PDB file of C-alpha atoms in Angstrom:
ATOM      1  CA  MET A   1       5.915   2.116 -21.398  1.00  0.00           C
ATOM      2  CA  GLY A   2       5.751   5.335 -23.389  1.00  0.00           C
ATOM      3  CA  PHE A   3       4.265   8.649 -22.304  1.00  0.00           C
ATOM      4  CA  ILE A   4       1.234   8.427 -24.612  1.00  0.00           C
ATOM      5  CA  LYS A   5       0.333   4.929 -23.462  1.00  0.00           C
ATOM      6  CA  LYS A   6       0.650   5.933 -19.816  1.00  0.00           C
ATOM      7  CA  ALA A   7      -1.479   9.003 -20.452  1.00  0.00           C
ATOM      8  CA  MET A   8      -4.198   6.855 -22.016  1.00  0.00           C
ATOM      9  CA  GLN A   9      -4.029   4.351 -19.177  1.00  0.00           C
ATOM     10  CA  SER A  10      -4.329   7.227 -16.710  1.00  0.00           C
ATOM     11  CA  ILE A  11      -7.855   7.706 -17.999  1.00  0.00           C
ATOM     12  CA  TYR A  12      -9.152   4.191 -18.583  1.00  0.00           C
ATOM     13  CA  LYS A  13      -7.023   1.711 -16.607  1.00  0.00           C
ATOM     14  CA  TRP A  14      -8.679   0.698 -13.339  1.00  0.00           C
ATOM     15  CA  ARG A  15      -7.888  -2.973 -13.020  1.00  0.00           C
ATOM     16  CA  LEU A  16      -4.443  -4.513 -12.807  1.00  0.00           C
ATOM     17  CA  PRO A  17      -4.341  -8.279 -13.267  1.00  0.00           C
ATOM     18  CA  GLY A  18      -3.100 -10.181 -10.263  1.00  0.00           C
ATOM     19  CA  HIS A  19       0.143 -12.096 -10.425  1.00  0.00           C
ATOM     20  CA  THR A  20       0.133 -15.859  -9.989  1.00  0.00           C
ATOM     21  CA  ASN A  21       0.808 -17.569  -6.691  1.00  0.00           C
ATOM     22  CA  SER A  22       4.219 -18.667  -7.920  1.00  0.00           C
ATOM     23  CA  GLU A  23       5.078 -15.087  -8.886  1.00  0.00           C
ATOM     24  CA  LEU A  24       3.866 -13.692  -5.563  1.00  0.00           C
ATOM     25  CA  ALA A  25       5.891 -16.356  -3.768  1.00  0.00           C
ATOM     26  CA  GLN A  26       9.036 -14.768  -5.236  1.00  0.00           C
ATOM     27  CA  ALA A  27       8.305 -11.431  -3.527  1.00  0.00           C
ATOM     28  CA  ASP A  28      10.690 -10.006  -0.947  1.00  0.00           C
ATOM     29  CA  VAL A  29       8.347  -7.668   0.912  1.00  0.00           C
ATOM     30  CA  ILE A  30       4.812  -6.315   1.106  1.00  0.00           C
ATOM     31  CA  VAL A  31       4.233  -2.570   0.900  1.00  0.00           C
ATOM     32  CA  ALA A  32       0.751  -1.582   2.067  1.00  0.00           C
ATOM     33  CA  LEU A  33      -0.735   1.856   1.414  1.00  0.00           C
ATOM     34  CA  SER A  34      -3.727   3.257   3.239  1.00  0.00           C
ATOM     35  CA  PHE A  35      -6.922   4.598   1.725  1.00  0.00           C
ATOM     36  CA  GLY A  36      -8.804   7.294   3.572  1.00  0.00           C
ATOM     37  CA  GLY A  37      -9.379   7.071   7.308  1.00  0.00           C
ATOM     38  CA  ARG A  38     -11.720   8.278  10.007  1.00  0.00           C
ATOM     39  CA  VAL A  39     -11.346  10.800  12.794  1.00  0.00           C
ATOM     40  CA  ASN A  40     -11.847   8.076  15.399  1.00  0.00           C
ATOM     41  CA  GLY A  41     -10.119   5.182  13.681  1.00  0.00           C
ATOM     42  CA  PRO A  42      -8.580   3.848  10.484  1.00  0.00           C
ATOM     43  CA  GLY A  43     -11.925   3.171   8.799  1.00  0.00           C
ATOM     44  CA  LYS A  44     -13.291   0.138   7.025  1.00  0.00           C
ATOM     45  CA  SER A  45     -11.215   0.507   3.854  1.00  0.00           C
ATOM     46  CA  ASN A  46      -7.999   0.330   5.867  1.00  0.00           C
ATOM     47  CA  VAL A  47      -9.272  -2.541   7.990  1.00  0.00           C
ATOM     48  CA  ALA A  48      -9.890  -4.476   4.774  1.00  0.00           C
ATOM     49  CA  LEU A  49      -6.428  -3.556   3.461  1.00  0.00           C
ATOM     50  CA  ALA A  50      -4.886  -4.665   6.756  1.00  0.00           C
ATOM     51  CA  ARG A  51      -6.625  -8.020   6.546  1.00  0.00           C
ATOM     52  CA  LEU A  52      -5.427  -8.525   2.985  1.00  0.00           C
ATOM     53  CA  THR A  53      -1.902  -7.553   4.043  1.00  0.00           C
ATOM     54  CA  GLU A  54      -2.053  -9.982   6.921  1.00  0.00           C
ATOM     55  CA  ASP A  55      -3.240 -12.804   4.686  1.00  0.00           C
ATOM     56  CA  LEU A  56      -0.479 -12.199   2.141  1.00  0.00           C
ATOM     57  CA  SER A  57       2.177 -11.907   4.831  1.00  0.00           C
ATOM     58  CA  ARG A  58       1.110 -15.184   6.394  1.00  0.00           C
ATOM     59  CA  ARG A  59       0.724 -16.990   3.080  1.00  0.00           C
ATOM     60  CA  TYR A  60       4.091 -15.973   1.631  1.00  0.00           C
ATOM     61  CA  ASN A  61       6.005 -15.478   4.880  1.00  0.00           C
ATOM     62  CA  LEU A  62       6.862 -11.870   4.033  1.00  0.00           C
ATOM     63  CA  PRO A  63       7.818  -8.780   6.027  1.00  0.00           C
ATOM     64  CA  VAL A  64       5.548  -5.756   5.762  1.00  0.00           C
ATOM     65  CA  ILE A  65       6.041  -2.051   5.345  1.00  0.00           C
ATOM     66  CA  ALA A  66       2.703  -0.407   6.058  1.00  0.00           C
ATOM     67  CA  GLN A  67       1.380   3.093   6.122  1.00  0.00           C
ATOM     68  CA  TRP A  68       0.378   3.879   9.679  1.00  0.00           C
ATOM     69  CA  GLU A  69      -3.377   3.607   9.195  1.00  0.00           C
ATOM     70  CA  ILE A  70      -2.895  -0.013   8.146  1.00  0.00           C
ATOM     71  CA  ALA A  71      -0.371  -0.677  10.904  1.00  0.00           C
ATOM     72  CA  HIS A  72      -2.920   0.661  13.373  1.00  0.00           C
ATOM     73  CA  SER A  73      -5.605  -1.577  11.933  1.00  0.00           C
ATOM     74  CA  SER A  74      -3.343  -4.581  12.168  1.00  0.00           C
ATOM     75  CA  LEU A  75      -2.590  -3.909  15.806  1.00  0.00           C
ATOM     76  CA  ASP A  76      -6.311  -3.883  16.538  1.00  0.00           C
ATOM     77  CA  LEU A  77      -7.004  -7.216  14.864  1.00  0.00           C
ATOM     78  CA  GLN A  78      -7.348 -10.339  16.985  1.00  0.00           C
ATOM     79  CA  ASP A  79      -5.679 -12.907  14.746  1.00  0.00           C
ATOM     80  CA  LYS A  80      -2.048 -12.379  15.780  1.00  0.00           C
ATOM     81  CA  LEU A  81      -0.913 -10.397  12.786  1.00  0.00           C
ATOM     82  CA  LEU A  82       2.033  -8.963  14.684  1.00  0.00           C
ATOM     83  CA  HIS A  83       3.157 -12.356  15.840  1.00  0.00           C
ATOM     84  CA  ILE A  84       3.043 -13.732  12.309  1.00  0.00           C
ATOM     85  CA  VAL A  85       4.827 -10.753  10.765  1.00  0.00           C
ATOM     86  CA  ARG A  86       7.416 -10.770  13.551  1.00  0.00           C
ATOM     87  CA  LYS A  87       8.313 -14.312  12.735  1.00  0.00           C
ATOM     88  CA  ALA A  88       8.690 -13.543   9.055  1.00  0.00           C
ATOM     89  CA  ARG A  89      10.865 -10.511   9.748  1.00  0.00           C
ATOM     90  CA  ASN A  90      13.063 -12.155  12.315  1.00  0.00           C
ATOM     91  CA  LYS A  91      13.566 -15.095  10.007  1.00  0.00           C
ATOM     92  CA  GLN A  92      14.235 -13.199   6.798  1.00  0.00           C
ATOM     93  CA  LEU A  93      15.600  -9.790   7.754  1.00  0.00           C
ATOM     94  CA  GLY A  94      17.604 -10.336  10.910  1.00  0.00           C
ATOM     95  CA  ARG A  95      18.730  -6.843  11.846  1.00  0.00           C
ATOM     96  CA  LEU A  96      15.461  -5.084  11.074  1.00  0.00           C
ATOM     97  CA  THR A  97      13.981  -4.744  14.526  1.00  0.00           C
ATOM     98  CA  LYS A  98      10.430  -3.580  13.930  1.00  0.00           C
ATOM     99  CA  ILE A  99       7.588  -5.875  12.971  1.00  0.00           C
ATOM    100  CA  ILE A 100       5.951  -3.243  10.812  1.00  0.00           C
ATOM    101  CA  HIS A 101       7.829  -0.108   9.778  1.00  0.00           C
ATOM    102  CA  THR A 102       5.233   2.597  10.321  1.00  0.00           C
ATOM    103  CA  LEU A 103       5.485   5.293   7.677  1.00  0.00           C
ATOM    104  CA  THR A 104       5.033   8.367   9.812  1.00  0.00           C
ATOM    105  CA  THR A 105       7.338  10.703  11.685  1.00  0.00           C
ATOM    106  CA  LYS A 106       5.210  10.411  14.793  1.00  0.00           C
ATOM    107  CA  ARG A 107       4.095   7.531  16.975  1.00  0.00           C
ATOM    108  CA  VAL A 108       0.820   5.970  15.905  1.00  0.00           C
ATOM    109  CA  ASP A 109      -1.772   7.511  18.189  1.00  0.00           C
ATOM    110  CA  GLU A 110      -5.468   8.332  18.114  1.00  0.00           C
ATOM    111  CA  LYS A 111      -4.656  12.012  17.699  1.00  0.00           C
ATOM    112  CA  ASP A 112      -2.759  11.242  14.493  1.00  0.00           C
ATOM    113  CA  LEU A 113      -5.711   9.575  12.787  1.00  0.00           C
ATOM    114  CA  GLY A 114      -6.819  11.569   9.761  1.00  0.00           C
ATOM    115  CA  ASN A 115      -3.272  12.658   8.847  1.00  0.00           C
ATOM    116  CA  TYR A 116      -1.723  10.962   5.847  1.00  0.00           C
ATOM    117  CA  LEU A 117       1.285  10.879   3.597  1.00  0.00           C
ATOM    118  CA  ASP A 118       0.984  11.033  -0.169  1.00  0.00           C
ATOM    119  CA  SER A 119       1.607   7.841  -2.083  1.00  0.00           C
ATOM    120  CA  TYR A 120       4.897   8.965  -3.594  1.00  0.00           C
ATOM    121  CA  GLU A 121       6.342   9.811  -0.179  1.00  0.00           C
ATOM    122  CA  VAL A 122       5.210   6.501   1.270  1.00  0.00           C
ATOM    123  CA  LEU A 123       6.808   4.520  -1.535  1.00  0.00           C
ATOM    124  CA  MET A 124       9.991   6.588  -1.462  1.00  0.00           C
ATOM    125  CA  GLN A 125      10.395   5.854   2.245  1.00  0.00           C
ATOM    126  CA  ALA A 126       9.646   2.194   1.625  1.00  0.00           C
ATOM    127  CA  ALA A 127      12.242   2.067  -1.154  1.00  0.00           C
ATOM    128  CA  GLU A 128      14.883   3.667   1.058  1.00  0.00           C
ATOM    129  CA  ILE A 129      14.307   0.947   3.640  1.00  0.00           C
ATOM    130  CA  CYS A 130      13.953  -1.996   1.280  1.00  0.00           C
ATOM    131  CA  LEU A 131      16.372  -1.525  -1.586  1.00  0.00           C
ATOM    132  CA  LYS A 132      19.452  -1.282   0.607  1.00  0.00           C
ATOM    133  CA  GLN A 133      18.378  -4.621   2.103  1.00  0.00           C
ATOM    134  CA  GLY A 134      17.992  -6.176  -1.341  1.00  0.00           C
ATOM    135  CA  LEU A 135      14.198  -6.281  -1.053  1.00  0.00           C
ATOM    136  CA  LYS A 136      13.188  -5.310  -4.557  1.00  0.00           C
ATOM    137  CA  LYS A 137      10.198  -7.462  -5.460  1.00  0.00           C
ATOM    138  CA  ALA A 138       7.283  -5.904  -3.592  1.00  0.00           C
ATOM    139  CA  ILE A 139       3.665  -6.959  -3.381  1.00  0.00           C
ATOM    140  CA  ILE A 140       1.825  -3.655  -3.477  1.00  0.00           C
ATOM    141  CA  VAL A 141      -1.304  -3.653  -1.345  1.00  0.00           C
ATOM    142  CA  ALA A 142      -3.524  -0.692  -2.161  1.00  0.00           C
ATOM    143  CA  HIS A 143      -7.175  -0.014  -2.838  1.00  0.00           C
ATOM    144  CA  HIS A 144      -8.291  -1.395  -6.212  1.00  0.00           C
ATOM    145  CA  ASP A 145      -8.711   2.067  -7.747  1.00  0.00           C
ATOM    146  CA  HIS A 146      -5.491   3.348  -6.194  1.00  0.00           C
ATOM    147  CA  LEU A 147      -3.347   0.420  -7.337  1.00  0.00           C
ATOM    148  CA  TRP A 148      -2.460   1.566 -10.860  1.00  0.00           C
ATOM    149  CA  ARG A 149      -0.814   4.773  -9.657  1.00  0.00           C
ATOM    150  CA  THR A 150       0.858   3.218  -6.626  1.00  0.00           C
ATOM    151  CA  SER A 151       2.232   0.426  -8.784  1.00  0.00           C
ATOM    152  CA  LYS A 152       3.662   2.898 -11.307  1.00  0.00           C
ATOM    153  CA  ILE A 153       5.228   4.946  -8.508  1.00  0.00           C
ATOM    154  CA  ALA A 154       6.668   1.790  -6.957  1.00  0.00           C
ATOM    155  CA  GLU A 155       8.283   0.932 -10.276  1.00  0.00           C
ATOM    156  CA  ALA A 156       9.634   4.473 -10.640  1.00  0.00           C
ATOM    157  CA  VAL A 157      11.341   4.388  -7.224  1.00  0.00           C
ATOM    158  CA  GLY A 158      13.036   1.057  -7.906  1.00  0.00           C
ATOM    159  CA  PHE A 159      10.666  -1.729  -6.911  1.00  0.00           C
ATOM    160  CA  GLU A 160       9.523  -4.605  -9.078  1.00  0.00           C
ATOM    161  CA  PRO A 161       5.810  -4.360  -8.211  1.00  0.00           C
ATOM    162  CA  LEU A 162       3.582  -7.400  -7.907  1.00  0.00           C
ATOM    163  CA  HIS A 163      -0.200  -7.337  -7.486  1.00  0.00           C
ATOM    164  CA  PRO A 164      -2.361  -9.785  -5.558  1.00  0.00           C
ATOM    165  CA  PHE A 165      -5.397 -11.205  -7.309  1.00  0.00           C
ATOM    166  CA  ALA A 166      -7.595 -10.285  -4.340  1.00  0.00           C
ATOM    167  CA  GLN A 167      -8.035  -6.528  -4.110  1.00  0.00           C
ATOM    168  CA  VAL A 168      -9.943  -4.216  -1.784  1.00  0.00           C
ATOM    169  CA  THR A 169     -12.816  -2.314  -3.405  1.00  0.00           C
ATOM    170  CA  ILE A 170     -14.538  -0.948  -0.279  1.00  0.00           C
ATOM    171  CA  TYR A 171     -15.171   2.772   0.010  1.00  0.00           C
ATOM    172  CA  ASP A 172     -15.739   4.338   3.418  1.00  0.00           C
ATOM    173  CA  GLU A 173     -18.575   6.855   3.442  1.00  0.00           C
ATOM    174  CA  GLU A 174     -17.271   8.220   6.773  1.00  0.00           C
ATOM    175  CA  SER A 175     -13.719   8.853   5.570  1.00  0.00           C
ATOM    176  CA  VAL A 176     -12.176  12.191   6.501  1.00  0.00           C
ATOM    177  CA  GLN A 177     -10.898  12.368   2.929  1.00  0.00           C
ATOM    178  CA  LYS A 178     -14.040  13.168   0.972  1.00  0.00           C
ATOM    179  CA  TYR A 179     -12.643  11.793  -2.275  1.00  0.00           C
ATOM    180  CA  THR A 180     -12.305   8.320  -0.718  1.00  0.00           C
ATOM    181  CA  ARG A 181     -15.985   8.135   0.269  1.00  0.00           C
ATOM    182  CA  SER A 182     -17.210   6.891  -3.110  1.00  0.00           C
ATOM    183  CA  ARG A 183     -15.781   5.545  -6.328  1.00  0.00           C
ATOM    184  CA  TRP A 184     -17.156   8.417  -8.400  1.00  0.00           C
ATOM    185  CA  ARG A 185     -15.489  11.027  -6.184  1.00  0.00           C
ATOM    186  CA  PHE A 186     -12.210   9.166  -6.196  1.00  0.00           C
ATOM    187  CA  MET A 187     -12.094   8.684  -9.952  1.00  0.00           C
ATOM    188  CA  MET A 188     -12.783  12.364 -10.575  1.00  0.00           C
ATOM    189  CA  ARG A 189      -9.740  13.194  -8.456  1.00  0.00           C
ATOM    190  CA  GLU A 190      -7.560  10.273  -9.459  1.00  0.00           C
ATOM    191  CA  ILE A 191      -7.501  10.864 -13.220  1.00  0.00           C
ATOM    192  CA  PRO A 192      -5.966  14.373 -12.981  1.00  0.00           C
ATOM    193  CA  ASN A 193      -3.757  13.129 -10.151  1.00  0.00           C
ATOM    194  CA  ARG A 194      -2.372  10.399 -12.406  1.00  0.00           C
ATOM    195  CA  LEU A 195      -1.770  12.878 -15.203  1.00  0.00           C
ATOM    196  CA  TYR A 196      -0.037  15.234 -12.778  1.00  0.00           C
ATOM    197  CA  HIS A 197       2.294  12.437 -11.651  1.00  0.00           C
ATOM    198  CA  LEU A 198       2.996  11.549 -15.272  1.00  0.00           C
ATOM    199  CA  ILE A 199       3.773  15.119 -16.343  1.00  0.00           C
ATOM    200  CA  CYS A 200       6.034  15.597 -13.305  1.00  0.00           C
ATOM    201  CA  GLY A 201       7.937  12.403 -14.095  1.00  0.00           C
ATOM    202  CA  LEU A 202       6.837  10.644 -10.913  1.00  0.00           C
ATOM    203  CA  ILE A 203       5.493   7.620 -12.772  1.00  0.00           C
TER     204      ILE A 203
END
């Protein structure tokens, strides 16, 4: 895709069509990126992303790389997400010992809630883990309005990104990141953010 087309899409593209079940079934891994967060917990956007990640992991028997807010949400859920993902990892990846690789330099803890990594860093770390294992086709789980940029970054760092049909659209009015409290706020930040990534060659 050329620079001009990407620049235009940076302004108007907010919906990526989902891939078919047969296409998603060819994926090697799920990469899940967080969206906002609260001081006292991951917040409802990340809970929804964690549930979507869990559903995809169970449905397609895939390992997961998750940003820590989503990993934290998954650990709090009562439907055995860790057990399901552990089975998928042990079956498909062998030597990878963690159920969910948590993308943070510190242990997931209450005091860490509210900190975050930028999307490019998350996907770079995910690529470093996955590509050397031959895990190239990645289902990208991200908030609906965040998905275009995360998908383009994923492609730039070496993944073949796939998108689920179901996507999270929830905004959390209590998020510590003010721009993730409403769609209007996010879009006003996201458009220049996309253009910045494009100009810097990150997408």
